[in-house]
C-alpha cells in the first residue's frame, strides 16, 4: 500500500531555510512518468502548489516563490525533499508531499502524505 | 497564471440533499480540472479528475462535469461523511493552481 510521510523540523527561524523530506513506501520513486510534488496550506487558507519532481531530476516550480524553492530526489532512499530558503512568517503552513500521475495531460495528485505543520518564528 | 474561483465559499445542506459546487477558470483549461475533498486536519483526497472521471473507490454519488472555463461537482444525495471542504485544481498548465474552496456544512 502506497504511503508518503513528511518529516522535518516543525519550527524554523525567519530568514533560515525550511527543509522537509518525503519518504515513499509501497511504490518506487523511480516509477515511469510519475511526478512527486509538494503542496502547502497556510492555516485556514487554500492549497498552494510548490513544485514537482521526476525521478530523473527534472523539476517544475511555482514561479510565485521565485527562486526560493528547491526540490530534489534521492532514488537510493526512495525519498524526495523540499527546501524553501529565506523564510518569513508567510511560509508558515502545513506542507504536504504527494504522488502525481498524468491523465492525458498535466498531473493530478492522487496520493498525499498526512502533512506536517511548519511554523516560522523566532 | 490561471486563477481558479469557486462558488459559493460556503454552503449549508442536509443529509439526502443534492448539492452542486462551481469552479471557474480565468482562461480555458480544456477538461483538465480535478476535485478534492478535505476534512479538518486531514490531507486532501482526490475525487474527480479530468472534469468527469471518478477516482477509484470514490462513491458514485459524486460526479463532475464541465469544459473550458466552467465546471461543477455534484453530490447526488448527501451523506454525513460528505461534510467537508471541496477544492478544484487545474492541471492544464504550470503553475498548477487550486480554488479557494467551498465549505459544505450541515444545515
PDB file of N, CA, C and O in Angstrom, chain A residues 35 39 41 45-49 52 60-64 96 103-115, chain B residues 1 32 34 36 38 41-46 49-50 53 55 87 89 91-101:
ATOM      1  N   UNK A  35       5.234  11.873 -11.152  1.00  0.00           N
ATOM      2  CA  UNK A  35       5.852  13.024 -10.527  1.00  0.00           C
ATOM      3  C   UNK A  35       5.595  12.974  -9.024  1.00  0.00           C
ATOM      4  O   UNK A  35       4.603  12.397  -8.557  1.00  0.00           O
ATOM      5  N   UNK A  39       2.916  20.501  -1.885  1.00  0.00           N
ATOM      6  CA  UNK A  39       1.807  21.454  -1.822  1.00  0.00           C
ATOM      7  C   UNK A  39       1.742  21.941  -0.382  1.00  0.00           C
ATOM      8  O   UNK A  39       1.969  21.165   0.549  1.00  0.00           O
ATOM      9  N   UNK A  41      -0.379  24.551   2.676  1.00  0.00           N
ATOM     10  CA  UNK A  41      -1.660  25.164   3.029  1.00  0.00           C
ATOM     11  C   UNK A  41      -1.475  25.975   4.298  1.00  0.00           C
ATOM     12  O   UNK A  41      -1.414  25.413   5.393  1.00  0.00           O
ATOM     13  N   UNK A  45      -6.307  28.580   5.098  1.00  0.00           N
ATOM     14  CA  UNK A  45      -6.275  29.102   3.723  1.00  0.00           C
ATOM     15  C   UNK A  45      -6.274  27.978   2.692  1.00  0.00           C
ATOM     16  O   UNK A  45      -6.371  26.810   3.023  1.00  0.00           O
ATOM     17  N   UNK A  46      -6.180  28.385   1.422  1.00  0.00           N
ATOM     18  CA  UNK A  46      -6.265  27.414   0.337  1.00  0.00           C
ATOM     19  C   UNK A  46      -4.924  26.745   0.086  1.00  0.00           C
ATOM     20  O   UNK A  46      -3.888  27.127   0.639  1.00  0.00           O
ATOM     21  N   UNK A  47      -4.960  25.748  -0.774  1.00  0.00           N
ATOM     22  CA  UNK A  47      -3.784  24.975  -1.137  1.00  0.00           C
ATOM     23  C   UNK A  47      -2.944  25.726  -2.167  1.00  0.00           C
ATOM     24  O   UNK A  47      -3.482  26.400  -3.060  1.00  0.00           O
ATOM     25  N   UNK A  48      -1.636  25.589  -2.044  1.00  0.00           N
ATOM     26  CA  UNK A  48      -0.712  26.228  -2.987  1.00  0.00           C
ATOM     27  C   UNK A  48       0.302  25.195  -3.464  1.00  0.00           C
ATOM     28  O   UNK A  48       1.019  24.592  -2.660  1.00  0.00           O
ATOM     29  N   UNK A  49       0.344  24.979  -4.778  1.00  0.00           N
ATOM     30  CA  UNK A  49       1.311  24.044  -5.356  1.00  0.00           C
ATOM     31  C   UNK A  49       2.692  24.697  -5.370  1.00  0.00           C
ATOM     32  O   UNK A  49       2.840  25.832  -5.832  1.00  0.00           O
ATOM     33  N   UNK A  52       6.946  20.098  -8.553  1.00  0.00           N
ATOM     34  CA  UNK A  52       7.015  18.652  -8.780  1.00  0.00           C
ATOM     35  C   UNK A  52       8.413  18.265  -9.199  1.00  0.00           C
ATOM     36  O   UNK A  52       9.161  19.079  -9.759  1.00  0.00           O
ATOM     37  N   UNK A  60       9.752  21.114 -11.792  1.00  0.00           N
ATOM     38  CA  UNK A  60       8.767  22.108 -12.227  1.00  0.00           C
ATOM     39  C   UNK A  60       8.394  22.895 -10.978  1.00  0.00           C
ATOM     40  O   UNK A  60       7.952  22.313  -9.984  1.00  0.00           O
ATOM     41  N   UNK A  61       8.548  24.213 -11.023  1.00  0.00           N
ATOM     42  CA  UNK A  61       8.324  25.026  -9.848  1.00  0.00           C
ATOM     43  C   UNK A  61       7.234  26.068 -10.078  1.00  0.00           C
ATOM     44  O   UNK A  61       6.969  26.502 -11.200  1.00  0.00           O
ATOM     45  N   UNK A  62       6.640  26.507  -8.958  1.00  0.00           N
ATOM     46  CA  UNK A  62       5.714  27.626  -8.984  1.00  0.00           C
ATOM     47  C   UNK A  62       6.535  28.917  -8.961  1.00  0.00           C
ATOM     48  O   UNK A  62       7.219  29.190  -7.970  1.00  0.00           O
ATOM     49  N   UNK A  63       6.465  29.701 -10.009  1.00  0.00           N
ATOM     50  CA  UNK A  63       7.299  30.916 -10.062  1.00  0.00           C
ATOM     51  C   UNK A  63       6.937  31.950  -8.996  1.00  0.00           C
ATOM     52  O   UNK A  63       7.717  32.874  -8.755  1.00  0.00           O
ATOM     53  N   UNK A  64       5.769  31.777  -8.339  1.00  0.00           N
ATOM     54  CA  UNK A  64       5.366  32.759  -7.322  1.00  0.00           C
ATOM     55  C   UNK A  64       6.334  32.772  -6.143  1.00  0.00           C
ATOM     56  O   UNK A  64       6.403  33.758  -5.413  1.00  0.00           O
ATOM     57  N   UNK A  96       2.458  19.394   2.480  1.00  0.00           N
ATOM     58  CA  UNK A  96       2.100  18.046   2.046  1.00  0.00           C
ATOM     59  C   UNK A  96       3.023  17.594   0.918  1.00  0.00           C
ATOM     60  O   UNK A  96       3.325  18.385   0.012  1.00  0.00           O
ATOM     61  N   UNK A 103      -3.060  12.216 -16.328  1.00  0.00           N
ATOM     62  CA  UNK A 103      -4.232  11.686 -17.001  1.00  0.00           C
ATOM     63  C   UNK A 103      -4.393  12.490 -18.288  1.00  0.00           C
ATOM     64  O   UNK A 103      -4.941  13.587 -18.273  1.00  0.00           O
ATOM     65  N   UNK A 104      -3.873  11.970 -19.355  1.00  0.00           N
ATOM     66  CA  UNK A 104      -3.939  12.599 -20.672  1.00  0.00           C
ATOM     67  C   UNK A 104      -3.022  13.831 -20.776  1.00  0.00           C
ATOM     68  O   UNK A 104      -2.330  14.031 -21.759  1.00  0.00           O
ATOM     69  N   UNK A 105      -3.039  14.672 -19.756  1.00  0.00           N
ATOM     70  CA  UNK A 105      -2.290  15.942 -19.808  1.00  0.00           C
ATOM     71  C   UNK A 105      -2.177  16.477 -18.394  1.00  0.00           C
ATOM     72  O   UNK A 105      -3.124  16.380 -17.619  1.00  0.00           O
ATOM     73  N   UNK A 106      -1.051  17.036 -18.055  1.00  0.00           N
ATOM     74  CA  UNK A 106      -0.889  17.595 -16.726  1.00  0.00           C
ATOM     75  C   UNK A 106      -0.837  16.518 -15.663  1.00  0.00           C
ATOM     76  O   UNK A 106      -0.920  15.327 -15.962  1.00  0.00           O
ATOM     77  N   UNK A 107      -0.700  16.925 -14.432  1.00  0.00           N
ATOM     78  CA  UNK A 107      -0.531  15.979 -13.343  1.00  0.00           C
ATOM     79  C   UNK A 107      -1.568  16.197 -12.253  1.00  0.00           C
ATOM     80  O   UNK A 107      -1.878  17.339 -11.881  1.00  0.00           O
ATOM     81  N   UNK A 108      -2.076  15.067 -11.741  1.00  0.00           N
ATOM     82  CA  UNK A 108      -3.145  15.050 -10.748  1.00  0.00           C
ATOM     83  C   UNK A 108      -2.610  14.389  -9.486  1.00  0.00           C
ATOM     84  O   UNK A 108      -1.936  13.356  -9.557  1.00  0.00           O
ATOM     85  N   UNK A 109      -2.948  14.963  -8.332  1.00  0.00           N
ATOM     86  CA  UNK A 109      -2.382  14.476  -7.064  1.00  0.00           C
ATOM     87  C   UNK A 109      -3.288  13.419  -6.444  1.00  0.00           C
ATOM     88  O   UNK A 109      -4.252  13.745  -5.775  1.00  0.00           O
ATOM     89  N   UNK A 110      -2.950  12.158  -6.668  1.00  0.00           N
ATOM     90  CA  UNK A 110      -3.813  11.063  -6.249  1.00  0.00           C
ATOM     91  C   UNK A 110      -3.533  10.528  -4.858  1.00  0.00           C
ATOM     92  O   UNK A 110      -4.420   9.954  -4.219  1.00  0.00           O
ATOM     93  N   UNK A 111      -2.307  10.669  -4.394  1.00  0.00           N
ATOM     94  CA  UNK A 111      -1.939  10.185  -3.061  1.00  0.00           C
ATOM     95  C   UNK A 111      -1.185  11.296  -2.337  1.00  0.00           C
ATOM     96  O   UNK A 111      -0.304  11.931  -2.927  1.00  0.00           O
ATOM     97  N   UNK A 112      -1.544  11.488  -1.077  1.00  0.00           N
ATOM     98  CA  UNK A 112      -0.965  12.557  -0.281  1.00  0.00           C
ATOM     99  C   UNK A 112      -0.396  12.002   1.014  1.00  0.00           C
ATOM    100  O   UNK A 112      -0.908  11.031   1.558  1.00  0.00           O
ATOM    101  N   UNK A 113       0.656  12.669   1.520  1.00  0.00           N
ATOM    102  CA  UNK A 113       1.083  12.405   2.873  1.00  0.00           C
ATOM    103  C   UNK A 113       0.105  13.039   3.845  1.00  0.00           C
ATOM    104  O   UNK A 113      -0.815  13.749   3.441  1.00  0.00           O
ATOM    105  N   UNK A 114       0.296  12.786   5.114  1.00  0.00           N
ATOM    106  CA  UNK A 114      -0.618  13.328   6.126  1.00  0.00           C
ATOM    107  C   UNK A 114      -0.399  14.812   6.364  1.00  0.00           C
ATOM    108  O   UNK A 114      -1.265  15.484   6.934  1.00  0.00           O
ATOM    109  N   UNK A 115       0.747  15.331   5.944  1.00  0.00           N
ATOM    110  CA  UNK A 115       1.050  16.746   6.132  1.00  0.00           C
ATOM    111  C   UNK A 115       1.827  16.994   7.414  1.00  0.00           C
ATOM    112  O   UNK A 115       1.690  16.257   8.388  1.00  0.00           O
TER     113      UNK A 115
ATOM    114  N   UNK B   1      -0.577  33.160 -15.238  1.00  0.00           N
ATOM    115  CA  UNK B   1      -1.032  32.068 -14.386  1.00  0.00           C
ATOM    116  C   UNK B   1      -2.559  31.987 -14.421  1.00  0.00           C
ATOM    117  O   UNK B   1      -3.246  32.994 -14.555  1.00  0.00           O
ATOM    118  N   UNK B  32      -9.115  19.839 -18.039  1.00  0.00           N
ATOM    119  CA  UNK B  32      -8.115  19.468 -17.041  1.00  0.00           C
ATOM    120  C   UNK B  32      -8.402  20.100 -15.688  1.00  0.00           C
ATOM    121  O   UNK B  32      -7.659  20.979 -15.189  1.00  0.00           O
ATOM    122  N   UNK B  34      -9.705  19.073 -11.687  1.00  0.00           N
ATOM    123  CA  UNK B  34      -9.783  17.999 -10.706  1.00  0.00           C
ATOM    124  C   UNK B  34     -10.430  18.521  -9.433  1.00  0.00           C
ATOM    125  O   UNK B  34     -10.326  19.706  -9.113  1.00  0.00           O
ATOM    126  N   UNK B  36     -11.063  17.826  -5.191  1.00  0.00           N
ATOM    127  CA  UNK B  36     -10.563  17.179  -3.987  1.00  0.00           C
ATOM    128  C   UNK B  36     -11.505  17.476  -2.826  1.00  0.00           C
ATOM    129  O   UNK B  36     -12.121  18.544  -2.772  1.00  0.00           O
ATOM    130  N   UNK B  38     -11.470  17.724   1.396  1.00  0.00           N
ATOM    131  CA  UNK B  38     -10.584  17.806   2.549  1.00  0.00           C
ATOM    132  C   UNK B  38     -11.394  17.932   3.828  1.00  0.00           C
ATOM    133  O   UNK B  38     -12.232  18.814   3.964  1.00  0.00           O
ATOM    134  N   UNK B  41      -8.015  18.737   9.490  1.00  0.00           N
ATOM    135  CA  UNK B  41      -6.833  18.051   9.972  1.00  0.00           C
ATOM    136  C   UNK B  41      -6.345  16.926   9.082  1.00  0.00           C
ATOM    137  O   UNK B  41      -5.414  16.202   9.471  1.00  0.00           O
ATOM    138  N   UNK B  42      -6.938  16.762   7.907  1.00  0.00           N
ATOM    139  CA  UNK B  42      -6.563  15.676   7.001  1.00  0.00           C
ATOM    140  C   UNK B  42      -6.051  16.216   5.677  1.00  0.00           C
ATOM    141  O   UNK B  42      -6.302  17.367   5.315  1.00  0.00           O
ATOM    142  N   UNK B  43      -5.340  15.369   4.952  1.00  0.00           N
ATOM    143  CA  UNK B  43      -4.891  15.733   3.618  1.00  0.00           C
ATOM    144  C   UNK B  43      -6.066  15.698   2.644  1.00  0.00           C
ATOM    145  O   UNK B  43      -7.042  14.973   2.848  1.00  0.00           O
ATOM    146  N   UNK B  44      -5.976  16.469   1.580  1.00  0.00           N
ATOM    147  CA  UNK B  44      -6.999  16.376   0.531  1.00  0.00           C
ATOM    148  C   UNK B  44      -7.051  14.977  -0.071  1.00  0.00           C
ATOM    149  O   UNK B  44      -6.048  14.263  -0.116  1.00  0.00           O
ATOM    150  N   UNK B  45      -8.240  14.633  -0.552  1.00  0.00           N
ATOM    151  CA  UNK B  45      -8.470  13.341  -1.195  1.00  0.00           C
ATOM    152  C   UNK B  45      -9.007  13.595  -2.591  1.00  0.00           C
ATOM    153  O   UNK B  45      -9.982  14.349  -2.755  1.00  0.00           O
ATOM    154  N   UNK B  46      -8.406  12.968  -3.590  1.00  0.00           N
ATOM    155  CA  UNK B  46      -8.857  13.146  -4.976  1.00  0.00           C
ATOM    156  C   UNK B  46     -10.201  12.448  -5.189  1.00  0.00           C
ATOM    157  O   UNK B  46     -10.352  11.271  -4.874  1.00  0.00           O
ATOM    158  N   UNK B  49     -11.117  13.476 -11.559  1.00  0.00           N
ATOM    159  CA  UNK B  49     -10.039  14.012 -12.361  1.00  0.00           C
ATOM    160  C   UNK B  49     -10.492  14.193 -13.810  1.00  0.00           C
ATOM    161  O   UNK B  49     -11.430  13.534 -14.266  1.00  0.00           O
ATOM    162  N   UNK B  50      -9.828  15.108 -14.471  1.00  0.00           N
ATOM    163  CA  UNK B  50     -10.158  15.471 -15.856  1.00  0.00           C
ATOM    164  C   UNK B  50     -11.666  15.673 -15.981  1.00  0.00           C
ATOM    165  O   UNK B  50     -12.344  15.064 -16.826  1.00  0.00           O
ATOM    166  N   UNK B  53     -14.019  12.119 -14.520  1.00  0.00           N
ATOM    167  CA  UNK B  53     -13.605  10.749 -14.224  1.00  0.00           C
ATOM    168  C   UNK B  53     -13.553  10.532 -12.713  1.00  0.00           C
ATOM    169  O   UNK B  53     -12.875  11.253 -11.985  1.00  0.00           O
ATOM    170  N   UNK B  55     -12.440   8.966  -9.371  1.00  0.00           N
ATOM    171  CA  UNK B  55     -11.270   8.269  -8.833  1.00  0.00           C
ATOM    172  C   UNK B  55     -11.710   6.935  -8.237  1.00  0.00           C
ATOM    173  O   UNK B  55     -12.826   6.797  -7.725  1.00  0.00           O
ATOM    174  N   UNK B  87     -12.163  21.419  -2.996  1.00  0.00           N
ATOM    175  CA  UNK B  87     -11.267  22.269  -3.782  1.00  0.00           C
ATOM    176  C   UNK B  87     -11.220  21.777  -5.225  1.00  0.00           C
ATOM    177  O   UNK B  87     -11.175  20.573  -5.479  1.00  0.00           O
ATOM    178  N   UNK B  89      -8.830  22.083  -8.794  1.00  0.00           N
ATOM    179  CA  UNK B  89      -7.430  22.297  -9.175  1.00  0.00           C
ATOM    180  C   UNK B  89      -7.297  22.122 -10.682  1.00  0.00           C
ATOM    181  O   UNK B  89      -7.817  21.143 -11.235  1.00  0.00           O
ATOM    182  N   UNK B  91      -5.046  21.247 -13.907  1.00  0.00           N
ATOM    183  CA  UNK B  91      -3.806  20.569 -14.292  1.00  0.00           C
ATOM    184  C   UNK B  91      -3.501  20.830 -15.765  1.00  0.00           C
ATOM    185  O   UNK B  91      -2.831  20.045 -16.430  1.00  0.00           O
ATOM    186  N   UNK B  92      -4.023  21.941 -16.274  1.00  0.00           N
ATOM    187  CA  UNK B  92      -3.804  22.282 -17.684  1.00  0.00           C
ATOM    188  C   UNK B  92      -2.413  22.861 -17.917  1.00  0.00           C
ATOM    189  O   UNK B  92      -1.762  22.571 -18.926  1.00  0.00           O
ATOM    190  N   UNK B  93      -1.974  23.720 -16.984  1.00  0.00           N
ATOM    191  CA  UNK B  93      -0.662  24.333 -17.170  1.00  0.00           C
ATOM    192  C   UNK B  93      -0.003  24.654 -15.839  1.00  0.00           C
ATOM    193  O   UNK B  93      -0.677  24.884 -14.830  1.00  0.00           O
ATOM    194  N   UNK B  94       1.312  24.656 -15.876  1.00  0.00           N
ATOM    195  CA  UNK B  94       2.119  25.035 -14.718  1.00  0.00           C
ATOM    196  C   UNK B  94       2.205  26.561 -14.658  1.00  0.00           C
ATOM    197  O   UNK B  94       2.415  27.186 -15.703  1.00  0.00           O
ATOM    198  N   UNK B  95       2.006  27.186 -13.480  1.00  0.00           N
ATOM    199  CA  UNK B  95       1.870  26.551 -12.167  1.00  0.00           C
ATOM    200  C   UNK B  95       0.457  26.020 -11.925  1.00  0.00           C
ATOM    201  O   UNK B  95      -0.524  26.730 -12.175  1.00  0.00           O
ATOM    202  N   UNK B  96       0.363  24.769 -11.467  1.00  0.00           N
ATOM    203  CA  UNK B  96      -0.939  24.227 -11.112  1.00  0.00           C
ATOM    204  C   UNK B  96      -1.537  25.112 -10.014  1.00  0.00           C
ATOM    205  O   UNK B  96      -0.829  25.622  -9.153  1.00  0.00           O
ATOM    206  N   UNK B  97      -2.852  25.279 -10.047  1.00  0.00           N
ATOM    207  CA  UNK B  97      -3.487  26.171  -9.101  1.00  0.00           C
ATOM    208  C   UNK B  97      -4.793  25.576  -8.590  1.00  0.00           C
ATOM    209  O   UNK B  97      -5.466  24.819  -9.310  1.00  0.00           O
ATOM    210  N   UNK B  98      -5.102  25.944  -7.355  1.00  0.00           N
ATOM    211  CA  UNK B  98      -6.300  25.476  -6.677  1.00  0.00           C
ATOM    212  C   UNK B  98      -7.271  26.640  -6.479  1.00  0.00           C
ATOM    213  O   UNK B  98      -6.854  27.802  -6.382  1.00  0.00           O
ATOM    214  N   UNK B  99      -8.539  26.313  -6.367  1.00  0.00           N
ATOM    215  CA  UNK B  99      -9.514  27.295  -5.953  1.00  0.00           C
ATOM    216  C   UNK B  99      -9.418  27.529  -4.455  1.00  0.00           C
ATOM    217  O   UNK B  99      -8.683  26.836  -3.743  1.00  0.00           O
ATOM    218  N   UNK B 100     -10.194  28.486  -3.978  1.00  0.00           N
ATOM    219  CA  UNK B 100     -10.136  28.844  -2.555  1.00  0.00           C
ATOM    220  C   UNK B 100     -10.982  27.923  -1.683  1.00  0.00           C
ATOM    221  O   UNK B 100     -10.957  28.018  -0.463  1.00  0.00           O
ATOM    222  N   UNK B 101     -11.739  27.023  -2.323  1.00  0.00           N
ATOM    223  CA  UNK B 101     -12.513  26.031  -1.578  1.00  0.00           C
ATOM    224  C   UNK B 101     -13.948  26.431  -1.327  1.00  0.00           C
ATOM    225  O   UNK B 101     -14.294  27.608  -1.248  1.00  0.00           O
TER     226      UNK B 101
END
